[in-house]
Amino acid sequence: MSPATTDTAPGPAGPLRQGDPALLDTAAARRLLASTIPARFAYVALDGTPRVVPTWFHWTGHELVTVTYVAGPQIGIRHPANRLAALRRRPDVAVTIDTDGFPPESLSLRGPVEITEASGLAPEYVAAAHRYLGAEAAAGMVSQLDAPGTVQARVALRPTWVGLLDFTGRRPSAQGGVDQETRSA
């Protein structure tokens, strides 16, 4: 086994390297993006300390979208989440979605986020609720939360860097990058 920074799925110019957004099109990445595993969303808070927040997400095919409240009077939220001010100041984030079974799989995304506000519940929030809770529970939750005065912030990451480890064909290398297992036929 020789160290390399490749993926088992070849791209147009050969195997995919860590950092290549085309890794989002691999089977492992698609599986993780469709899962009910919460994303771990890392950013720098206003006080300069790193923070990691587990969060629901929705993958649009181009963006990983998380949603937080700006206002939700019916559930006692009267001001925006503090992380919104931090993300506006420093929009670069890192996100991981990873399994805890064996062999583990880990998808890492990096890039700047764009924040837009939605009156009422953001469509991606509703889609995530359906994926995480199932149709019936999501419908009940949405009917309780979708009330006048609700404002949500849509936090969208269009990844500029993508990393993928599946610990079968793509493993971390002791020399940095990724080792690819070479299998003989």
JSON list of C-alpha atoms in Angstrom, two decimals:
[
{"chain": "A", "resi": 1, "resn": "MET", "atom": "CA", "xyz": [0.00, 0.00, 0.00]},
{"chain": "A", "resi": 2, "resn": "SER", "atom": "CA", "xyz": [1.52, 3.32, -1.00]},
{"chain": "A", "resi": 3, "resn": "PRO", "atom": "CA", "xyz": [0.46, 6.73, 0.29]},
{"chain": "A", "resi": 4, "resn": "ALA", "atom": "CA", "xyz": [-1.62, 8.76, -2.10]},
{"chain": "A", "resi": 5, "resn": "THR", "atom": "CA", "xyz": [-4.39, 11.31, -1.95]},
{"chain": "A", "resi": 6, "resn": "THR", "atom": "CA", "xyz": [-6.91, 9.45, -4.01]},
{"chain": "A", "resi": 7, "resn": "ASP", "atom": "CA", "xyz": [-10.41, 8.05, -3.91]},
{"chain": "A", "resi": 8, "resn": "THR", "atom": "CA", "xyz": [-11.54, 4.66, -5.07]},
{"chain": "A", "resi": 9, "resn": "ALA", "atom": "CA", "xyz": [-13.92, 6.41, -7.48]},
{"chain": "A", "resi": 10, "resn": "PRO", "atom": "CA", "xyz": [-12.05, 7.90, -10.41]},
{"chain": "A", "resi": 11, "resn": "GLY", "atom": "CA", "xyz": [-12.88, 11.37, -11.66]},
{"chain": "A", "resi": 12, "resn": "PRO", "atom": "CA", "xyz": [-12.42, 12.64, -15.21]},
{"chain": "A", "resi": 13, "resn": "ALA", "atom": "CA", "xyz": [-8.67, 13.12, -14.62]},
{"chain": "A", "resi": 14, "resn": "GLY", "atom": "CA", "xyz": [-8.12, 10.00, -12.49]},
{"chain": "A", "resi": 15, "resn": "PRO", "atom": "CA", "xyz": [-8.74, 9.23, -8.81]},
{"chain": "A", "resi": 16, "resn": "LEU", "atom": "CA", "xyz": [-10.29, 11.97, -6.69]},
{"chain": "A", "resi": 17, "resn": "ARG", "atom": "CA", "xyz": [-8.10, 13.84, -4.20]},
{"chain": "A", "resi": 18, "resn": "GLN", "atom": "CA", "xyz": [-9.03, 15.04, -0.72]},
{"chain": "A", "resi": 19, "resn": "GLY", "atom": "CA", "xyz": [-10.44, 18.54, -1.10]},
{"chain": "A", "resi": 20, "resn": "ASP", "atom": "CA", "xyz": [-12.14, 17.84, -4.43]},
{"chain": "A", "resi": 21, "resn": "PRO", "atom": "CA", "xyz": [-15.87, 18.76, -4.32]},
{"chain": "A", "resi": 22, "resn": "ALA", "atom": "CA", "xyz": [-16.47, 15.89, -6.79]},
{"chain": "A", "resi": 23, "resn": "LEU", "atom": "CA", "xyz": [-16.16, 13.59, -3.74]},
{"chain": "A", "resi": 24, "resn": "LEU", "atom": "CA", "xyz": [-19.76, 14.64, -3.02]},
{"chain": "A", "resi": 25, "resn": "ASP", "atom": "CA", "xyz": [-20.78, 12.39, -5.92]},
{"chain": "A", "resi": 26, "resn": "THR", "atom": "CA", "xyz": [-19.33, 9.22, -4.36]},
{"chain": "A", "resi": 27, "resn": "ALA", "atom": "CA", "xyz": [-21.59, 6.54, -2.90]},
{"chain": "A", "resi": 28, "resn": "ALA", "atom": "CA", "xyz": [-20.26, 7.06, 0.64]},
{"chain": "A", "resi": 29, "resn": "ALA", "atom": "CA", "xyz": [-20.85, 10.84, 0.52]},
{"chain": "A", "resi": 30, "resn": "ARG", "atom": "CA", "xyz": [-24.36, 10.40, -0.91]},
{"chain": "A", "resi": 31, "resn": "ARG", "atom": "CA", "xyz": [-25.17, 7.86, 1.82]},
{"chain": "A", "resi": 32, "resn": "LEU", "atom": "CA", "xyz": [-24.00, 10.23, 4.59]},
{"chain": "A", "resi": 33, "resn": "LEU", "atom": "CA", "xyz": [-25.82, 13.24, 3.09]},
{"chain": "A", "resi": 34, "resn": "ALA", "atom": "CA", "xyz": [-29.06, 11.20, 2.98]},
{"chain": "A", "resi": 35, "resn": "SER", "atom": "CA", "xyz": [-28.65, 9.86, 6.52]},
{"chain": "A", "resi": 36, "resn": "THR", "atom": "CA", "xyz": [-30.29, 10.95, 9.77]},
{"chain": "A", "resi": 37, "resn": "ILE", "atom": "CA", "xyz": [-26.91, 11.51, 11.40]},
{"chain": "A", "resi": 38, "resn": "PRO", "atom": "CA", "xyz": [-26.70, 15.08, 12.73]},
{"chain": "A", "resi": 39, "resn": "ALA", "atom": "CA", "xyz": [-24.02, 17.23, 11.13]},
{"chain": "A", "resi": 40, "resn": "ARG", "atom": "CA", "xyz": [-21.35, 18.63, 13.43]},
{"chain": "A", "resi": 41, "resn": "PHE", "atom": "CA", "xyz": [-21.09, 22.29, 12.49]},
{"chain": "A", "resi": 42, "resn": "ALA", "atom": "CA", "xyz": [-17.88, 24.10, 13.55]},
{"chain": "A", "resi": 43, "resn": "TYR", "atom": "CA", "xyz": [-17.45, 27.87, 13.55]},
{"chain": "A", "resi": 44, "resn": "VAL", "atom": "CA", "xyz": [-15.67, 30.62, 15.48]},
{"chain": "A", "resi": 45, "resn": "ALA", "atom": "CA", "xyz": [-17.83, 32.38, 18.10]},
{"chain": "A", "resi": 46, "resn": "LEU", "atom": "CA", "xyz": [-17.83, 36.14, 18.67]},
{"chain": "A", "resi": 47, "resn": "ASP", "atom": "CA", "xyz": [-15.42, 35.70, 21.60]},
{"chain": "A", "resi": 48, "resn": "GLY", "atom": "CA", "xyz": [-12.91, 33.98, 19.29]},
{"chain": "A", "resi": 49, "resn": "THR", "atom": "CA", "xyz": [-13.36, 30.47, 20.69]},
{"chain": "A", "resi": 50, "resn": "PRO", "atom": "CA", "xyz": [-14.13, 27.49, 18.45]},
{"chain": "A", "resi": 51, "resn": "ARG", "atom": "CA", "xyz": [-17.62, 26.00, 18.73]},
{"chain": "A", "resi": 52, "resn": "VAL", "atom": "CA", "xyz": [-19.16, 22.79, 17.42]},
{"chain": "A", "resi": 53, "resn": "VAL", "atom": "CA", "xyz": [-22.94, 22.44, 17.24]},
{"chain": "A", "resi": 54, "resn": "PRO", "atom": "CA", "xyz": [-24.77, 19.22, 16.32]},
{"chain": "A", "resi": 55, "resn": "THR", "atom": "CA", "xyz": [-27.53, 20.13, 13.90]},
{"chain": "A", "resi": 56, "resn": "TRP", "atom": "CA", "xyz": [-30.09, 18.78, 11.49]},
{"chain": "A", "resi": 57, "resn": "PHE", "atom": "CA", "xyz": [-29.30, 19.53, 7.88]},
{"chain": "A", "resi": 58, "resn": "HIS", "atom": "CA", "xyz": [-30.76, 19.24, 4.40]},
{"chain": "A", "resi": 59, "resn": "TRP", "atom": "CA", "xyz": [-28.61, 18.57, 1.32]},
{"chain": "A", "resi": 60, "resn": "THR", "atom": "CA", "xyz": [-30.03, 20.36, -1.73]},
{"chain": "A", "resi": 61, "resn": "GLY", "atom": "CA", "xyz": [-27.64, 18.75, -4.19]},
{"chain": "A", "resi": 62, "resn": "HIS", "atom": "CA", "xyz": [-25.36, 21.81, -4.06]},
{"chain": "A", "resi": 63, "resn": "GLU", "atom": "CA", "xyz": [-25.67, 23.20, -0.53]},
{"chain": "A", "resi": 64, "resn": "LEU", "atom": "CA", "xyz": [-25.73, 21.79, 2.97]},
{"chain": "A", "resi": 65, "resn": "VAL", "atom": "CA", "xyz": [-28.41, 23.86, 4.69]},
{"chain": "A", "resi": 66, "resn": "THR", "atom": "CA", "xyz": [-28.92, 24.17, 8.44]},
{"chain": "A", "resi": 67, "resn": "VAL", "atom": "CA", "xyz": [-31.61, 26.36, 9.92]},
{"chain": "A", "resi": 68, "resn": "THR", "atom": "CA", "xyz": [-31.88, 28.30, 13.16]},
{"chain": "A", "resi": 69, "resn": "TYR", "atom": "CA", "xyz": [-34.41, 30.71, 14.60]},
{"chain": "A", "resi": 70, "resn": "VAL", "atom": "CA", "xyz": [-34.31, 34.47, 14.35]},
{"chain": "A", "resi": 71, "resn": "ALA", "atom": "CA", "xyz": [-37.69, 34.67, 16.10]},
{"chain": "A", "resi": 72, "resn": "GLY", "atom": "CA", "xyz": [-40.15, 32.05, 17.30]},
{"chain": "A", "resi": 73, "resn": "PRO", "atom": "CA", "xyz": [-42.60, 33.74, 19.64]},
{"chain": "A", "resi": 74, "resn": "GLN", "atom": "CA", "xyz": [-44.75, 30.61, 20.04]},
{"chain": "A", "resi": 75, "resn": "ILE", "atom": "CA", "xyz": [-41.76, 28.74, 21.56]},
{"chain": "A", "resi": 76, "resn": "GLY", "atom": "CA", "xyz": [-40.21, 31.66, 23.45]},
{"chain": "A", "resi": 77, "resn": "ILE", "atom": "CA", "xyz": [-37.49, 32.67, 20.98]},
{"chain": "A", "resi": 78, "resn": "ARG", "atom": "CA", "xyz": [-37.37, 36.45, 20.83]},
{"chain": "A", "resi": 79, "resn": "HIS", "atom": "CA", "xyz": [-33.89, 37.13, 19.42]},
{"chain": "A", "resi": 80, "resn": "PRO", "atom": "CA", "xyz": [-31.57, 35.53, 16.85]},
{"chain": "A", "resi": 81, "resn": "ALA", "atom": "CA", "xyz": [-29.20, 32.74, 17.83]},
{"chain": "A", "resi": 82, "resn": "ASN", "atom": "CA", "xyz": [-25.78, 34.19, 18.77]},
{"chain": "A", "resi": 83, "resn": "ARG", "atom": "CA", "xyz": [-24.07, 32.05, 16.15]},
{"chain": "A", "resi": 84, "resn": "LEU", "atom": "CA", "xyz": [-25.69, 34.11, 13.38]},
{"chain": "A", "resi": 85, "resn": "ALA", "atom": "CA", "xyz": [-23.68, 37.21, 14.34]},
{"chain": "A", "resi": 86, "resn": "ALA", "atom": "CA", "xyz": [-20.54, 35.07, 14.57]},
{"chain": "A", "resi": 87, "resn": "LEU", "atom": "CA", "xyz": [-21.17, 33.54, 11.13]},
{"chain": "A", "resi": 88, "resn": "ARG", "atom": "CA", "xyz": [-21.77, 36.95, 9.58]},
{"chain": "A", "resi": 89, "resn": "ARG", "atom": "CA", "xyz": [-18.43, 38.12, 10.98]},
{"chain": "A", "resi": 90, "resn": "ARG", "atom": "CA", "xyz": [-16.49, 34.95, 10.04]},
{"chain": "A", "resi": 91, "resn": "PRO", "atom": "CA", "xyz": [-18.48, 32.87, 7.53]},
{"chain": "A", "resi": 92, "resn": "ASP", "atom": "CA", "xyz": [-15.90, 30.09, 7.05]},
{"chain": "A", "resi": 93, "resn": "VAL", "atom": "CA", "xyz": [-17.06, 26.84, 8.67]},
{"chain": "A", "resi": 94, "resn": "ALA", "atom": "CA", "xyz": [-16.25, 23.15, 8.80]},
{"chain": "A", "resi": 95, "resn": "VAL", "atom": "CA", "xyz": [-18.87, 20.40, 8.93]},
{"chain": "A", "resi": 96, "resn": "THR", "atom": "CA", "xyz": [-18.55, 16.67, 9.49]},
{"chain": "A", "resi": 97, "resn": "ILE", "atom": "CA", "xyz": [-21.08, 13.90, 9.10]},
{"chain": "A", "resi": 98, "resn": "ASP", "atom": "CA", "xyz": [-19.72, 10.60, 10.35]},
{"chain": "A", "resi": 99, "resn": "THR", "atom": "CA", "xyz": [-20.80, 7.17, 11.49]},
{"chain": "A", "resi": 100, "resn": "ASP", "atom": "CA", "xyz": [-19.80, 5.43, 14.71]},
{"chain": "A", "resi": 101, "resn": "GLY", "atom": "CA", "xyz": [-20.05, 1.86, 13.39]},
{"chain": "A", "resi": 102, "resn": "PHE", "atom": "CA", "xyz": [-17.25, -0.19, 11.90]},
{"chain": "A", "resi": 103, "resn": "PRO", "atom": "CA", "xyz": [-15.82, 0.58, 9.48]},
{"chain": "A", "resi": 104, "resn": "PRO", "atom": "CA", "xyz": [-16.55, 4.27, 10.10]},
{"chain": "A", "resi": 105, "resn": "GLU", "atom": "CA", "xyz": [-17.30, 6.72, 7.32]},
{"chain": "A", "resi": 106, "resn": "SER", "atom": "CA", "xyz": [-16.57, 10.43, 7.60]},
{"chain": "A", "resi": 107, "resn": "LEU", "atom": "CA", "xyz": [-17.50, 13.28, 5.26]},
{"chain": "A", "resi": 108, "resn": "SER", "atom": "CA", "xyz": [-15.85, 16.66, 5.92]},
{"chain": "A", "resi": 109, "resn": "LEU", "atom": "CA", "xyz": [-16.95, 19.88, 4.26]},
{"chain": "A", "resi": 110, "resn": "ARG", "atom": "CA", "xyz": [-15.42, 23.36, 4.41]},
{"chain": "A", "resi": 111, "resn": "GLY", "atom": "CA", "xyz": [-16.29, 26.74, 3.00]},
{"chain": "A", "resi": 112, "resn": "PRO", "atom": "CA", "xyz": [-18.12, 29.99, 3.63]},
{"chain": "A", "resi": 113, "resn": "VAL", "atom": "CA", "xyz": [-21.80, 30.08, 4.56]},
{"chain": "A", "resi": 114, "resn": "GLU", "atom": "CA", "xyz": [-24.46, 32.42, 3.25]},
{"chain": "A", "resi": 115, "resn": "ILE", "atom": "CA", "xyz": [-27.26, 33.43, 5.61]},
{"chain": "A", "resi": 116, "resn": "THR", "atom": "CA", "xyz": [-30.73, 34.35, 4.38]},
{"chain": "A", "resi": 117, "resn": "GLU", "atom": "CA", "xyz": [-33.86, 34.87, 6.45]},
{"chain": "A", "resi": 118, "resn": "ALA", "atom": "CA", "xyz": [-37.17, 33.15, 5.79]},
{"chain": "A", "resi": 119, "resn": "SER", "atom": "CA", "xyz": [-40.54, 34.33, 7.03]},
{"chain": "A", "resi": 120, "resn": "GLY", "atom": "CA", "xyz": [-42.08, 31.25, 8.59]},
{"chain": "A", "resi": 121, "resn": "LEU", "atom": "CA", "xyz": [-40.36, 27.88, 8.47]},
{"chain": "A", "resi": 122, "resn": "ALA", "atom": "CA", "xyz": [-37.59, 27.50, 5.90]},
{"chain": "A", "resi": 123, "resn": "PRO", "atom": "CA", "xyz": [-38.36, 24.74, 3.35]},
{"chain": "A", "resi": 124, "resn": "GLU", "atom": "CA", "xyz": [-35.07, 22.99, 4.22]},
{"chain": "A", "resi": 125, "resn": "TYR", "atom": "CA", "xyz": [-36.10, 22.88, 7.90]},
{"chain": "A", "resi": 126, "resn": "VAL", "atom": "CA", "xyz": [-39.34, 21.15, 6.96]},
{"chain": "A", "resi": 127, "resn": "ALA", "atom": "CA", "xyz": [-37.48, 18.72, 4.65]},
{"chain": "A", "resi": 128, "resn": "ALA", "atom": "CA", "xyz": [-34.96, 17.91, 7.41]},
{"chain": "A", "resi": 129, "resn": "ALA", "atom": "CA", "xyz": [-37.78, 17.35, 9.91]},
{"chain": "A", "resi": 130, "resn": "HIS", "atom": "CA", "xyz": [-39.35, 14.81, 7.54]},
{"chain": "A", "resi": 131, "resn": "ARG", "atom": "CA", "xyz": [-36.04, 12.98, 7.10]},
{"chain": "A", "resi": 132, "resn": "TYR", "atom": "CA", "xyz": [-35.13, 12.95, 10.81]},
{"chain": "A", "resi": 133, "resn": "LEU", "atom": "CA", "xyz": [-38.58, 12.39, 12.35]},
{"chain": "A", "resi": 134, "resn": "GLY", "atom": "CA", "xyz": [-40.66, 10.69, 9.65]},
{"chain": "A", "resi": 135, "resn": "ALA", "atom": "CA", "xyz": [-43.69, 12.17, 7.89]},
{"chain": "A", "resi": 136, "resn": "GLU", "atom": "CA", "xyz": [-46.22, 11.92, 10.72]},
{"chain": "A", "resi": 137, "resn": "ALA", "atom": "CA", "xyz": [-44.05, 13.35, 13.51]},
{"chain": "A", "resi": 138, "resn": "ALA", "atom": "CA", "xyz": [-42.71, 16.06, 11.20]},
{"chain": "A", "resi": 139, "resn": "ALA", "atom": "CA", "xyz": [-46.22, 17.13, 10.20]},
{"chain": "A", "resi": 140, "resn": "GLY", "atom": "CA", "xyz": [-47.18, 17.46, 13.88]},
{"chain": "A", "resi": 141, "resn": "MET", "atom": "CA", "xyz": [-44.06, 19.46, 14.69]},
{"chain": "A", "resi": 142, "resn": "VAL", "atom": "CA", "xyz": [-44.45, 21.75, 11.68]},
{"chain": "A", "resi": 143, "resn": "SER", "atom": "CA", "xyz": [-48.09, 22.48, 12.54]},
{"chain": "A", "resi": 144, "resn": "GLN", "atom": "CA", "xyz": [-47.04, 23.56, 16.06]},
{"chain": "A", "resi": 145, "resn": "LEU", "atom": "CA", "xyz": [-44.07, 25.69, 14.99]},
{"chain": "A", "resi": 146, "resn": "ASP", "atom": "CA", "xyz": [-45.38, 27.40, 11.85]},
{"chain": "A", "resi": 147, "resn": "ALA", "atom": "CA", "xyz": [-47.03, 30.40, 13.47]},
{"chain": "A", "resi": 148, "resn": "PRO", "atom": "CA", "xyz": [-47.20, 34.14, 12.77]},
{"chain": "A", "resi": 149, "resn": "GLY", "atom": "CA", "xyz": [-43.99, 35.90, 13.78]},
{"chain": "A", "resi": 150, "resn": "THR", "atom": "CA", "xyz": [-41.75, 32.93, 13.08]},
{"chain": "A", "resi": 151, "resn": "VAL", "atom": "CA", "xyz": [-38.55, 33.87, 11.27]},
{"chain": "A", "resi": 152, "resn": "GLN", "atom": "CA", "xyz": [-35.77, 31.40, 10.53]},
{"chain": "A", "resi": 153, "resn": "ALA", "atom": "CA", "xyz": [-32.24, 31.87, 9.24]},
{"chain": "A", "resi": 154, "resn": "ARG", "atom": "CA", "xyz": [-31.17, 29.56, 6.45]},
{"chain": "A", "resi": 155, "resn": "VAL", "atom": "CA", "xyz": [-27.42, 28.90, 6.82]},
{"chain": "A", "resi": 156, "resn": "ALA", "atom": "CA", "xyz": [-26.18, 27.50, 3.50]},
{"chain": "A", "resi": 157, "resn": "LEU", "atom": "CA", "xyz": [-22.75, 25.98, 2.91]},
{"chain": "A", "resi": 158, "resn": "ARG", "atom": "CA", "xyz": [-21.70, 25.43, -0.70]},
{"chain": "A", "resi": 159, "resn": "PRO", "atom": "CA", "xyz": [-18.58, 23.32, -0.02]},
{"chain": "A", "resi": 160, "resn": "THR", "atom": "CA", "xyz": [-15.29, 24.54, -1.49]},
{"chain": "A", "resi": 161, "resn": "TRP", "atom": "CA", "xyz": [-13.33, 21.66, 0.09]},
{"chain": "A", "resi": 162, "resn": "VAL", "atom": "CA", "xyz": [-14.55, 18.08, 0.61]},
{"chain": "A", "resi": 163, "resn": "GLY", "atom": "CA", "xyz": [-12.82, 15.23, 2.41]},
{"chain": "A", "resi": 164, "resn": "LEU", "atom": "CA", "xyz": [-13.97, 11.63, 2.62]},
{"chain": "A", "resi": 165, "resn": "LEU", "atom": "CA", "xyz": [-12.71, 8.66, 4.61]},
{"chain": "A", "resi": 166, "resn": "ASP", "atom": "CA", "xyz": [-14.41, 5.26, 4.56]},
{"chain": "A", "resi": 167, "resn": "PHE", "atom": "CA", "xyz": [-11.63, 3.23, 6.21]},
{"chain": "A", "resi": 168, "resn": "THR", "atom": "CA", "xyz": [-11.96, 0.54, 3.53]},
{"chain": "A", "resi": 169, "resn": "GLY", "atom": "CA", "xyz": [-10.71, 2.15, 0.31]},
{"chain": "A", "resi": 170, "resn": "ARG", "atom": "CA", "xyz": [-9.90, 5.59, 1.75]},
{"chain": "A", "resi": 171, "resn": "ARG", "atom": "CA", "xyz": [-7.96, 5.74, 5.03]},
{"chain": "A", "resi": 172, "resn": "PRO", "atom": "CA", "xyz": [-5.95, 8.53, 6.66]},
{"chain": "A", "resi": 173, "resn": "SER", "atom": "CA", "xyz": [-2.26, 8.22, 5.83]},
{"chain": "A", "resi": 174, "resn": "ALA", "atom": "CA", "xyz": [0.46, 8.56, 8.46]},
{"chain": "A", "resi": 175, "resn": "GLN", "atom": "CA", "xyz": [2.19, 10.82, 5.92]},
{"chain": "A", "resi": 176, "resn": "GLY", "atom": "CA", "xyz": [-0.83, 13.06, 5.41]},
{"chain": "A", "resi": 177, "resn": "GLY", "atom": "CA", "xyz": [-3.53, 12.73, 2.82]},
{"chain": "A", "resi": 178, "resn": "VAL", "atom": "CA", "xyz": [-5.24, 9.44, 2.12]},
{"chain": "A", "resi": 179, "resn": "ASP", "atom": "CA", "xyz": [-4.01, 5.91, 1.53]},
{"chain": "A", "resi": 180, "resn": "GLN", "atom": "CA", "xyz": [-5.89, 4.01, -1.13]},
{"chain": "A", "resi": 181, "resn": "GLU", "atom": "CA", "xyz": [-6.08, 0.27, -0.87]},
{"chain": "A", "resi": 182, "resn": "THR", "atom": "CA", "xyz": [-5.00, -1.46, -4.04]},
{"chain": "A", "resi": 183, "resn": "ARG", "atom": "CA", "xyz": [-6.95, -4.64, -4.63]},
{"chain": "A", "resi": 184, "resn": "SER", "atom": "CA", "xyz": [-5.87, -7.32, -7.03]},
{"chain": "A", "resi": 185, "resn": "ALA", "atom": "CA", "xyz": [-8.44, -9.07, -9.16]}
]
